[in-house]
């Protein structure tokens, strides 16, 4: 696996921003002095939760009075009550005891930038009936939001900013330290700890699965992309080559676990540049390879005394086994979790992956854009999808065909001020951050496959507020599964106008006035900007306009300046494919306007000088 992509961000993992270590409540204290709950109004819930669901999650021991620790999740604090003192949010054994169930506590932590991820994470668990959870808040803004929404929260005590930070940044490295410190703080309380990153969601209650391996000190997820088992048992650790992933792992409060946690802490605190996951992997592999007697799927690890198991990546999924391989479907297994790794567009890309899979809980406004939506059927020719070998050439022919349609759709969406619902995107080749033969040998990736949008598009750039003067108006978009999402309101779903393209030379086509409401609107191909605006001005109240095709749907902008800005914008929307094997520079940039360049071929750059996107 040579030829690393220099233009590529490295290993995709969860990203956040961090401040100092546990301790220090000064900032929080100031915040609490200044605010009391009675003067605050409760914020909107991400989604209405039914009282029945909340009631079922309430503790079964009525003898205990309700406190902020054992209150049912999603039940807001009593109206008019004061915000508890900062001390009340300190992580203590009592707090954990109040929430733990059967000796297990499920924990995640983050900052305000990840509020929507955290609410999604909690909501999936409560929907599964799991309420023995706690969320660590790394800033007071998040702490307050979670408290008001009835999510059990504790103060990480770290004075940190509330924004997101890039992968590999100094603040990112500090985040790893928070996790290590938290594990060290929690294990002495004597509870089993299922530690999760907030960029993952639970799809099935994992606690019974974890209980199947009571002798394991540690059960960890991994970046394994090649299956080592075909059922739901732990991975065959002898064949695991992927790194252990610390985004999902389960610790039992045993002596070997505590020793590992302490060594891990000492290691990462001793070196600022050390990535916590690498440090963990190094420690886990210090002594490794002796099977546990009678339990062949556990291995002695770390100091030779820690019993470790590797959770199967087919059902404790990474961003590759879930979104790309769909391994659980192919093996007919029920997935427990998905972690948005193996992903190429930052935090925005992670959110988009979850949205594509309809696993993200958005605000109601997300499902009802004021200007309405535009969608289209991609009708990809069968030959592009299925004929011939799966090569770089056939992959680009397929993606380029789709790019051209999406470009047209973006233009029409921009013109009509509608939100574009992306079509599903098909790829013939996988994307990694290193050279590979198209799909990785041993994986279950099918060809062609429905690829995540971030394989081709720069999702984070598309969401950026690009200056209007240079890039024209923002174009909002939604994931391909949007119209099938059960959260789409009925009023939106049923307000649909179908549009069929027709040939202007056909007399049927010129009669653009739709006389029959049940028939699609006929629109001449290559219609001008004026014509489009004119026709669709009568359908402003229609929520969804659905084109049967985007091939030659639009004749072009009438104003050259508008066109230039649009081109500036959408050129930046596409990323790169990675990577051709055995080349120093193996990636190939997608080009939104490939069709305007006669003889365009998908070749990686020959020299460092040529190694830049086509628009720069
Ligand atoms: C609540 O629990 C009861 C009994 O355990 C069950 O019959 C009911 O369906 C549950 N309701 C919900 C909303 O889960
Ligand atoms: C639309 O325009 C394209 C490109 O100029 C052209 O190839 C095509 O024949 C046109 N189609 C119709 C129906 O006018
Ligand atoms: C469409 O037809 C209706 C009646 O058949 C008429 O009232 C309306 O003005 C027509 N609209 C256009 C845009 O021609």
XYZ file of C-alpha atoms and ligand atoms in Angstrom:
658
model
C 0.000 0.000 0.000
C 2.427 2.601 -1.226
C 1.906 6.020 -2.775
C 0.272 8.022 -0.058
C -1.811 10.903 -1.183
C -0.200 14.108 -0.141
C -3.295 16.149 -0.923
C -5.414 14.008 1.319
C -6.145 14.484 4.952
C -4.867 11.436 6.749
C -6.786 8.914 8.758
C -10.293 10.209 9.307
C -11.264 10.188 12.930
C -13.341 12.245 15.220
C -12.340 15.818 15.697
C -13.098 18.300 18.393
C -11.512 21.058 20.348
C -10.075 20.917 23.774
C -8.771 23.084 26.496
C -7.084 22.207 29.711
C -7.304 19.104 31.848
C -9.943 18.020 34.338
C -10.279 20.401 37.248
C -10.704 24.162 37.169
C -14.295 25.255 37.589
C -13.689 28.984 37.559
C -15.325 29.701 34.221
C -18.293 27.507 34.972
C -18.759 29.157 38.340
C -18.919 32.589 36.795
C -21.455 31.363 34.308
C -23.663 29.915 37.001
C -23.524 33.031 39.112
C -24.803 35.040 36.200
C -27.658 32.821 35.217
C -30.528 31.207 36.962
C -32.855 28.852 35.231
C -36.003 30.805 36.038
C -34.963 33.577 33.682
C -34.204 31.206 30.816
C -36.607 29.642 28.408
C -36.125 26.020 27.495
C -34.669 25.595 24.007
C -36.390 23.635 21.273
C -35.947 19.917 21.461
C -34.332 18.432 18.381
C -37.479 16.389 17.966
C -40.580 16.053 20.026
C -40.256 13.101 22.338
C -43.388 11.291 23.265
C -44.272 11.272 26.955
C -44.828 7.499 26.686
C -41.276 6.888 25.547
C -39.960 9.116 28.307
C -42.149 7.379 30.853
C -40.829 3.948 29.861
C -37.322 5.121 30.490
C -38.027 6.256 33.996
C -36.375 4.335 36.773
C -38.362 1.494 38.206
C -37.447 2.285 41.832
C -40.038 4.819 42.950
C -38.607 4.873 46.476
C -35.772 7.101 45.358
C -36.640 10.778 44.989
C -36.053 12.264 41.588
C -32.817 14.209 41.291
C -30.981 15.776 38.399
C -28.941 12.558 38.191
C -31.716 9.997 37.975
C -34.386 12.084 36.246
C -35.721 10.402 33.076
C -33.816 11.489 29.992
C -35.513 14.225 27.936
C -37.543 15.328 30.957
C -36.580 18.962 31.456
C -35.860 20.247 34.958
C -38.898 21.594 36.830
C -40.011 24.893 35.413
C -38.834 27.833 37.422
C -36.149 25.871 39.231
C -32.714 27.386 39.513
C -29.720 26.077 37.643
C -27.883 23.807 40.110
C -24.510 24.948 41.357
C -21.405 23.973 39.373
C -20.521 21.466 42.076
C -23.637 19.498 41.168
C -22.179 18.790 37.728
C -18.905 17.380 38.964
C -18.231 13.827 37.942
C -18.581 11.753 41.092
C -19.111 8.156 42.017
C -22.615 9.046 43.215
C -23.501 10.591 39.910
C -22.345 7.496 38.026
C -24.085 5.214 40.532
C -27.370 7.059 39.991
C -27.238 6.491 36.247
C -25.491 3.142 35.851
C -27.513 0.034 35.256
C -26.268 -3.520 35.831
C -22.921 -1.976 36.647
C -22.516 -0.339 33.239
C -22.328 3.311 32.240
C -22.261 4.572 28.634
C -20.323 7.803 28.190
C -19.527 10.316 25.502
C -18.225 13.861 25.691
C -17.783 16.870 23.483
C -18.214 20.602 23.143
C -20.999 22.864 21.942
C -19.996 22.532 18.282
C -21.197 18.930 18.503
C -24.519 19.568 20.189
C -26.463 18.084 17.277
C -24.249 14.988 17.181
C -24.599 14.561 20.928
C -28.389 14.902 20.863
C -28.474 12.383 18.022
C -26.238 10.019 20.002
C -28.443 10.267 23.109
C -31.647 9.973 21.128
C -30.572 6.726 19.457
C -29.769 5.223 22.846
C -33.006 6.310 24.507
C -34.951 4.999 21.491
C -33.251 1.655 22.188
C -34.259 1.841 25.832
C -30.708 2.513 27.027
C -30.648 5.311 29.591
C -27.612 4.449 31.687
C -25.643 7.163 29.995
C -23.765 10.337 30.822
C -22.458 13.115 28.615
C -19.342 15.097 29.482
C -19.632 18.760 28.567
C -16.389 20.466 27.649
C -17.862 23.932 27.792
C -20.569 25.575 29.858
C -22.703 26.361 26.817
C -23.113 22.674 26.049
C -23.579 21.821 29.714
C -26.455 24.263 30.016
C -28.120 23.145 26.770
C -27.995 19.493 27.760
C -29.195 20.181 31.283
C -32.201 22.149 30.025
C -33.097 19.370 27.601
C -32.995 16.731 30.301
C -29.807 14.982 29.173
C -27.660 13.775 32.097
C -24.524 15.846 31.862
C -21.339 16.381 33.827
C -18.736 19.093 33.640
C -15.425 18.067 32.088
C -14.001 21.082 33.829
C -11.908 22.003 30.840
C -11.921 25.630 29.857
C -12.248 25.379 26.162
C -13.582 27.093 23.099
C -16.898 26.009 21.661
C -15.815 25.540 18.049
C -14.804 22.578 15.966
C -11.109 22.034 15.215
C -9.473 20.273 12.317
C -8.079 16.775 12.404
C -4.498 16.681 13.563
C -4.481 20.240 14.903
C -2.858 20.915 18.292
C -6.307 21.210 19.887
C -7.233 17.889 18.311
C -4.318 16.230 20.023
C -5.453 17.686 23.311
C -8.861 16.075 22.851
C -7.247 12.677 23.030
C -5.871 13.590 26.427
C -9.365 14.396 27.681
C -10.531 10.927 26.785
C -7.622 9.240 28.529
C -8.103 11.389 31.625
C -11.812 10.670 31.687
C -11.269 6.910 31.503
C -8.780 7.178 34.349
C -11.281 9.189 36.369
C -14.130 6.741 35.758
C -12.541 3.307 36.184
C -11.868 3.663 39.947
C -15.622 4.137 40.489
C -15.940 0.448 39.717
C -18.355 0.549 36.787
C -17.994 -0.917 33.334
C -17.466 1.892 30.887
C -18.657 1.939 27.297
C -16.766 4.939 25.971
C -17.957 6.478 22.716
C -17.034 9.328 20.425
C -19.953 11.565 19.527
C -19.533 10.916 15.793
C -21.047 7.475 16.140
C -24.581 6.251 16.731
C -26.023 3.112 18.277
C -28.465 1.137 16.162
C -29.022 -1.761 18.563
C -28.593 -2.066 22.333
C -24.953 -3.177 22.695
C -25.066 -4.094 26.380
C -26.265 -7.703 25.927
C -23.538 -8.213 23.334
C -20.833 -6.889 25.655
C -22.177 -9.112 28.440
C -21.494 -12.148 26.236
C -17.791 -11.665 26.984
C -17.686 -11.168 30.756
C -14.014 -12.160 31.004
C -12.791 -9.487 28.618
C -11.043 -6.584 30.334
C -11.373 -4.562 27.185
C -13.464 -4.861 24.026
C -12.412 -2.466 21.298
C -13.705 -1.523 17.871
C -11.267 -1.457 14.980
C -10.525 -0.099 11.523
C -10.508 -3.634 10.126
C -11.992 -3.520 6.603
C -11.572 -7.212 5.743
C -13.930 -9.558 7.597
C -12.254 -12.184 9.794
C -15.556 -13.798 10.817
C -18.855 -14.087 8.973
C -21.161 -14.288 12.003
C -21.623 -11.913 14.921
C -18.719 -13.234 17.004
C -15.687 -11.176 17.931
C -13.104 -10.696 15.187
C -10.460 -13.343 14.853
C -7.689 -11.211 16.403
C -5.031 -13.346 14.685
C -6.133 -11.905 11.356
C -6.832 -8.341 12.424
C -4.435 -5.905 10.750
C -6.517 -2.722 11.067
C -5.801 -0.412 14.002
C -7.887 -0.622 17.147
C -10.240 2.314 17.026
C -10.764 4.141 20.309
C -13.983 5.792 19.136
C -15.941 2.863 20.589
C -14.489 0.678 23.316
C -15.662 -1.042 26.459
C -13.592 -1.082 29.665
C -14.168 -3.311 32.662
C -12.859 -1.860 35.931
C -10.238 -4.583 36.416
C -6.641 -4.203 37.552
C -5.136 -4.801 34.068
C -7.544 -2.216 32.596
C -6.604 0.350 35.217
C -2.917 -0.284 34.611
C -3.355 0.161 30.875
C -5.367 3.341 31.394
C -2.671 4.768 33.631
C 0.181 3.865 31.278
C -1.755 5.313 28.381
C -2.313 8.532 30.310
C 1.367 8.830 31.243
C 2.358 8.190 27.636
C 0.139 10.822 26.016
C 0.838 13.402 28.710
C 4.557 12.941 28.147
C 4.392 13.812 24.462
C 2.199 16.557 23.003
C 2.436 15.299 19.470
C 1.492 11.723 20.153
C -1.874 10.717 18.725
C -3.835 9.031 21.515
C -5.020 6.206 19.259
C -1.496 5.336 18.152
C -0.347 5.366 21.764
C -3.209 3.038 22.685
C -2.378 0.665 19.826
C 1.300 0.651 20.777
C 0.471 -0.243 24.360
C -2.072 -2.891 23.369
C 0.521 -4.568 21.132
C 3.392 -4.434 23.624
C 2.697 -8.059 24.476
C 0.157 -9.597 22.133
C -0.723 -12.976 20.714
C -1.325 -15.441 23.540
C -4.925 -16.730 23.284
C -6.955 -16.748 26.509
C -7.412 -20.373 27.620
C -10.780 -21.715 26.542
C -11.803 -18.390 24.985
C -9.987 -18.247 21.717
C -11.548 -14.990 20.622
C -9.889 -13.139 23.513
C -6.174 -12.438 23.444
C -3.686 -11.505 26.148
C -2.533 -8.029 25.393
C -0.612 -5.020 26.766
C 1.295 -6.428 29.789
C 0.347 -10.008 28.921
C -2.423 -10.015 31.521
C -5.109 -7.878 29.899
C -7.769 -9.926 28.120
C -8.729 -8.121 24.950
C -11.403 -8.772 22.342
C -11.959 -7.032 19.016
C -15.566 -6.106 18.263
C -16.588 -7.301 14.790
C -16.366 -4.452 12.275
C -19.268 -5.950 10.316
C -21.702 -4.876 13.048
C -19.682 -2.424 15.147
C -19.208 -0.602 11.914
C -16.663 1.879 10.710
C -17.497 4.395 8.018
C -16.159 1.868 5.527
C -17.837 -1.354 6.579
C -21.194 0.409 6.969
C -21.464 3.041 4.239
C -19.182 1.589 1.554
C -19.258 -2.181 1.986
C -22.648 -2.556 3.638
C -20.992 -5.611 5.167
C -23.777 -6.252 7.664
C -26.332 -6.443 4.837
C -24.243 -8.836 2.812
C -23.671 -11.068 5.845
C -27.297 -10.736 6.983
C -26.330 -9.366 10.387
C -27.922 -6.644 12.472
C -25.569 -3.711 12.997
C -25.041 -2.370 16.510
C -23.175 0.809 15.752
C -21.801 3.010 13.049
C -18.832 5.320 13.463
C -18.342 7.951 10.751
C -14.696 7.184 10.010
C -13.118 6.654 6.543
C -14.659 9.916 5.517
C -13.287 12.887 3.567
C -15.119 16.112 4.353
C -14.542 16.932 8.019
C -17.336 17.179 10.536
C -19.770 18.307 7.811
C -19.010 15.110 5.929
C -19.694 12.994 9.002
C -23.037 14.682 9.517
C -23.862 14.143 5.852
C -23.021 10.422 6.048
C -25.454 10.025 8.936
C -28.068 12.029 7.061
C -27.658 9.865 3.962
C -28.281 6.808 6.154
C -31.246 8.636 7.766
C -29.602 8.293 11.171
C -29.219 11.968 12.048
C -31.858 13.879 13.978
C -32.320 17.300 12.413
C -34.481 20.231 13.436
C -37.964 20.330 11.822
C -36.902 23.345 9.711
C -34.365 21.124 7.927
C -37.263 19.226 6.356
C -39.118 22.288 5.137
C -36.878 24.752 3.319
C -38.737 28.040 2.704
C -38.035 28.028 -1.059
C -38.907 24.375 -1.535
C -36.875 21.585 -3.095
C -35.671 20.467 -6.488
C -34.931 16.826 -7.204
C -34.293 14.743 -10.293
C -33.987 11.200 -11.518
C -30.415 10.516 -12.535
C -31.188 7.870 -15.200
C -27.644 6.653 -15.687
C -27.063 4.640 -18.881
C -26.600 0.975 -18.078
C -23.338 0.814 -20.017
C -21.698 3.416 -17.760
C -22.774 1.565 -14.663
C -22.215 -2.047 -15.619
C -20.337 -2.585 -18.870
C -16.642 -3.369 -19.146
C -14.056 -3.597 -16.412
C -14.042 -1.437 -13.313
C -11.118 0.814 -14.106
C -10.089 4.378 -13.374
C -11.421 5.258 -16.842
C -14.813 3.592 -16.424
C -15.130 5.027 -12.903
C -14.521 8.557 -14.149
C -16.836 8.079 -17.137
C -19.590 7.109 -14.703
C -18.907 9.885 -12.194
C -18.436 12.513 -14.906
C -21.806 11.682 -16.396
C -23.378 12.262 -12.995
C -21.362 15.445 -12.390
C -22.767 17.021 -15.533
C -26.349 16.320 -14.490
C -25.703 17.567 -10.965
C -24.094 20.726 -12.374
C -27.243 21.400 -14.387
C -29.394 20.692 -11.353
C -27.315 23.089 -9.239
C -27.824 25.795 -11.872
C -31.589 25.318 -11.902
C -31.712 25.144 -8.095
C -29.750 28.394 -7.917
C -32.043 30.036 -10.451
C -35.262 28.932 -8.757
C -33.804 29.496 -5.257
C -34.631 25.939 -4.346
C -32.745 23.423 -2.228
C -31.287 20.655 -4.374
C -31.949 17.110 -3.245
C -28.844 15.255 -4.399
C -29.317 12.099 -6.441
C -27.774 8.870 -5.168
C -24.194 8.777 -6.398
C -22.712 5.686 -8.028
C -19.034 4.788 -8.106
C -17.114 1.924 -9.648
C -13.995 2.469 -7.514
C -13.546 2.917 -3.795
C -11.688 5.895 -2.347
C -8.946 5.600 0.274
C -6.062 7.824 1.304
C -3.467 5.600 -0.338
C -3.015 3.696 -3.584
C -5.231 0.645 -4.070
C -6.429 -1.541 -6.949
C -9.940 -0.007 -7.131
C -11.461 -1.885 -4.263
C -9.335 -3.298 -1.508
C -8.598 -6.958 -1.777
C -10.510 -9.042 0.747
C -13.186 -6.407 1.405
C -16.813 -6.964 0.465
C -17.137 -3.737 -1.529
C -19.439 -4.307 -4.470
C -18.909 -2.723 -7.858
C -20.572 -0.478 -8.734
C -21.700 0.783 -5.339
C -23.683 3.681 -3.981
C -20.848 5.874 -2.762
C -21.031 8.455 0.024
C -21.231 11.998 -1.310
C -17.858 12.872 0.258
C -16.144 10.392 -2.057
C -16.687 12.893 -4.863
C -17.954 16.167 -3.387
C -16.361 18.603 -0.968
C -19.381 18.617 1.308
C -17.736 21.074 3.728
C -16.988 23.532 0.904
C -20.560 23.308 -0.368
C -21.801 24.278 3.089
C -19.356 27.148 3.487
C -20.537 30.726 3.250
C -18.594 31.628 0.093
C -18.572 35.396 -0.659
C -21.486 36.239 -2.969
C -19.472 38.779 -5.016
C -17.191 36.040 -6.257
C -19.299 32.897 -6.046
C -22.894 34.028 -6.457
C -25.693 33.013 -4.107
C -25.394 30.036 -1.784
C -27.019 26.840 -3.074
C -28.521 24.742 -0.359
C -28.669 20.967 -0.791
C -29.915 17.822 0.907
C -28.840 14.194 1.017
C -30.127 11.728 -1.609
C -32.372 9.906 0.887
C -34.090 13.120 1.969
C -37.447 12.568 0.255
C -37.722 9.080 1.764
C -36.972 10.292 5.272
C -39.900 9.584 7.626
C -39.328 13.003 9.208
C -40.296 14.725 5.963
C -43.713 16.252 6.736
C -46.688 14.941 4.790
C -47.497 18.459 3.504
C -44.051 18.654 1.937
C -44.031 15.138 0.541
C -47.411 15.561 -1.096
C -46.749 18.966 -2.622
C -45.055 17.621 -5.719
C -44.747 18.858 -9.294
C -43.336 16.412 -11.804
C -41.506 17.886 -14.752
C -40.800 16.024 -17.935
C -38.343 17.312 -20.491
C -39.446 17.345 -24.103
C -38.129 18.248 -27.504
C -39.122 21.754 -28.584
C -39.739 20.535 -32.126
C -42.511 18.370 -30.801
C -45.844 20.224 -30.835
C -46.923 18.626 -27.543
C -43.922 20.322 -25.955
C -44.755 23.908 -26.848
C -48.019 23.717 -24.913
C -46.313 24.393 -21.625
C -49.552 25.216 -19.865
C -50.331 22.222 -17.713
C -54.010 21.593 -18.267
C -54.177 18.323 -16.347
C -53.005 18.548 -12.747
C -52.232 14.841 -12.633
C -49.919 14.936 -15.591
C -46.285 16.046 -15.481
C -45.440 19.544 -16.613
C -43.706 19.481 -19.993
C -40.560 21.552 -20.248
C -38.624 22.046 -23.484
C -34.991 20.931 -23.294
C -32.342 23.659 -23.258
C -34.845 26.183 -21.927
C -33.465 29.644 -21.307
C -33.184 31.288 -17.916
C -36.181 33.536 -18.710
C -38.300 30.614 -19.754
C -37.511 28.627 -16.635
C -38.178 31.573 -14.340
C -41.382 32.335 -16.165
C -42.757 28.808 -16.101
C -41.867 28.070 -12.502
C -43.057 31.407 -11.149
C -46.534 29.832 -11.101
C -45.311 26.976 -8.914
C -43.587 28.854 -6.112
C -45.834 27.286 -3.500
C -45.059 23.752 -4.671
C -42.655 22.170 -2.181
C -40.960 19.619 -4.428
C -40.246 20.023 -8.119
C -39.034 16.749 -9.533
C -37.380 16.545 -12.946
C -37.582 13.219 -14.754
C -34.132 13.956 -16.181
C -31.430 16.643 -16.076
C -29.936 15.886 -19.487
C -29.976 19.206 -21.404
C -32.509 20.577 -18.948
C -31.073 24.084 -19.024
C -29.768 26.203 -21.888
C -27.552 28.417 -19.722
C -27.571 31.660 -17.774
C -28.385 34.785 -19.724
C -26.063 37.016 -17.701
C -22.365 36.227 -18.223
C -21.410 37.613 -14.798
C -23.923 35.341 -13.080
C -22.603 32.402 -15.055
C -18.994 33.183 -14.074
C -19.872 33.281 -10.406
C -21.802 30.052 -10.653
C -18.842 28.371 -12.317
C -16.457 29.695 -9.668
C -18.675 28.165 -7.069
C -19.422 24.716 -8.437
C -15.860 24.068 -9.645
C -14.887 24.001 -5.988
C -17.603 21.536 -5.113
C -15.724 18.473 -6.346
C -12.739 16.816 -4.727
C -10.413 14.071 -5.818
C -10.269 10.362 -6.261
C -7.459 8.490 -4.493
C -5.348 6.744 -5.562
C -3.652 5.004 -8.476
C -1.230 2.408 -7.109
C 2.541 2.676 -7.253
C 2.703 6.356 -8.144
C 4.262 9.123 -6.180
C 1.213 11.288 -6.819
C -1.671 8.913 -7.326
C -4.781 11.026 -6.926
C -6.882 12.482 -9.740
C -8.917 15.668 -9.395
C -12.530 15.631 -10.473
C -13.335 18.427 -12.906
C -16.861 19.860 -12.895
C -16.330 21.116 -16.481
C -14.532 18.054 -17.870
C -16.843 18.049 -20.900
C -15.558 21.417 -22.080
C -12.005 20.084 -22.356
C -11.622 17.961 -25.476
C -9.555 14.883 -24.765
C -9.954 15.164 -20.973
C -8.545 12.008 -19.379
C -8.401 10.847 -15.763
C -4.655 11.007 -15.174
C -2.889 11.815 -11.922
C -0.592 14.858 -11.988
C 2.820 14.197 -13.561
C 4.676 16.728 -11.440
C 4.308 18.574 -8.123
C 3.592 21.748 -10.111
C 0.582 20.115 -11.749
C -0.726 18.844 -8.443
C -3.616 21.230 -7.840
C -7.353 21.289 -8.526
C -8.320 22.334 -12.083
C -9.677 25.675 -10.865
C -6.568 26.926 -9.048
C -43.674 0.815 27.670
O -43.548 -0.371 28.409
C -44.698 -1.179 28.373
C -44.506 -2.344 29.315
O -43.142 -2.631 29.522
C -44.983 -1.602 26.935
O -46.145 -2.398 26.867
C -45.156 -0.382 26.081
O -45.311 -0.755 24.718
C -43.940 0.527 26.203
N -44.173 1.768 25.493
C -43.273 2.329 24.702
C -43.654 3.624 24.089
O -42.172 1.839 24.487
C -29.641 20.944 -26.220
O -28.327 21.480 -26.257
C -27.300 20.503 -26.443
C -25.979 21.191 -26.313
O -25.928 22.402 -27.010
C -27.503 19.825 -27.791
O -26.527 18.845 -27.989
C -28.878 19.184 -27.833
O -29.156 18.637 -29.101
C -29.961 20.190 -27.484
N -31.220 19.491 -27.370
C -32.384 19.975 -27.816
C -33.577 19.099 -27.669
O -32.470 21.086 -28.319
C -53.096 28.226 -18.623
O -54.410 27.915 -18.931
C -55.382 28.530 -18.102
C -56.747 28.070 -18.497
O -56.717 26.944 -19.295
C -55.243 30.033 -18.185
O -56.156 30.653 -17.313
C -53.837 30.451 -17.830
O -53.653 31.831 -18.002
C -52.843 29.710 -18.685
N -51.477 30.019 -18.205
C -50.471 30.272 -19.049
C -49.152 30.540 -18.396
O -50.582 30.292 -20.227
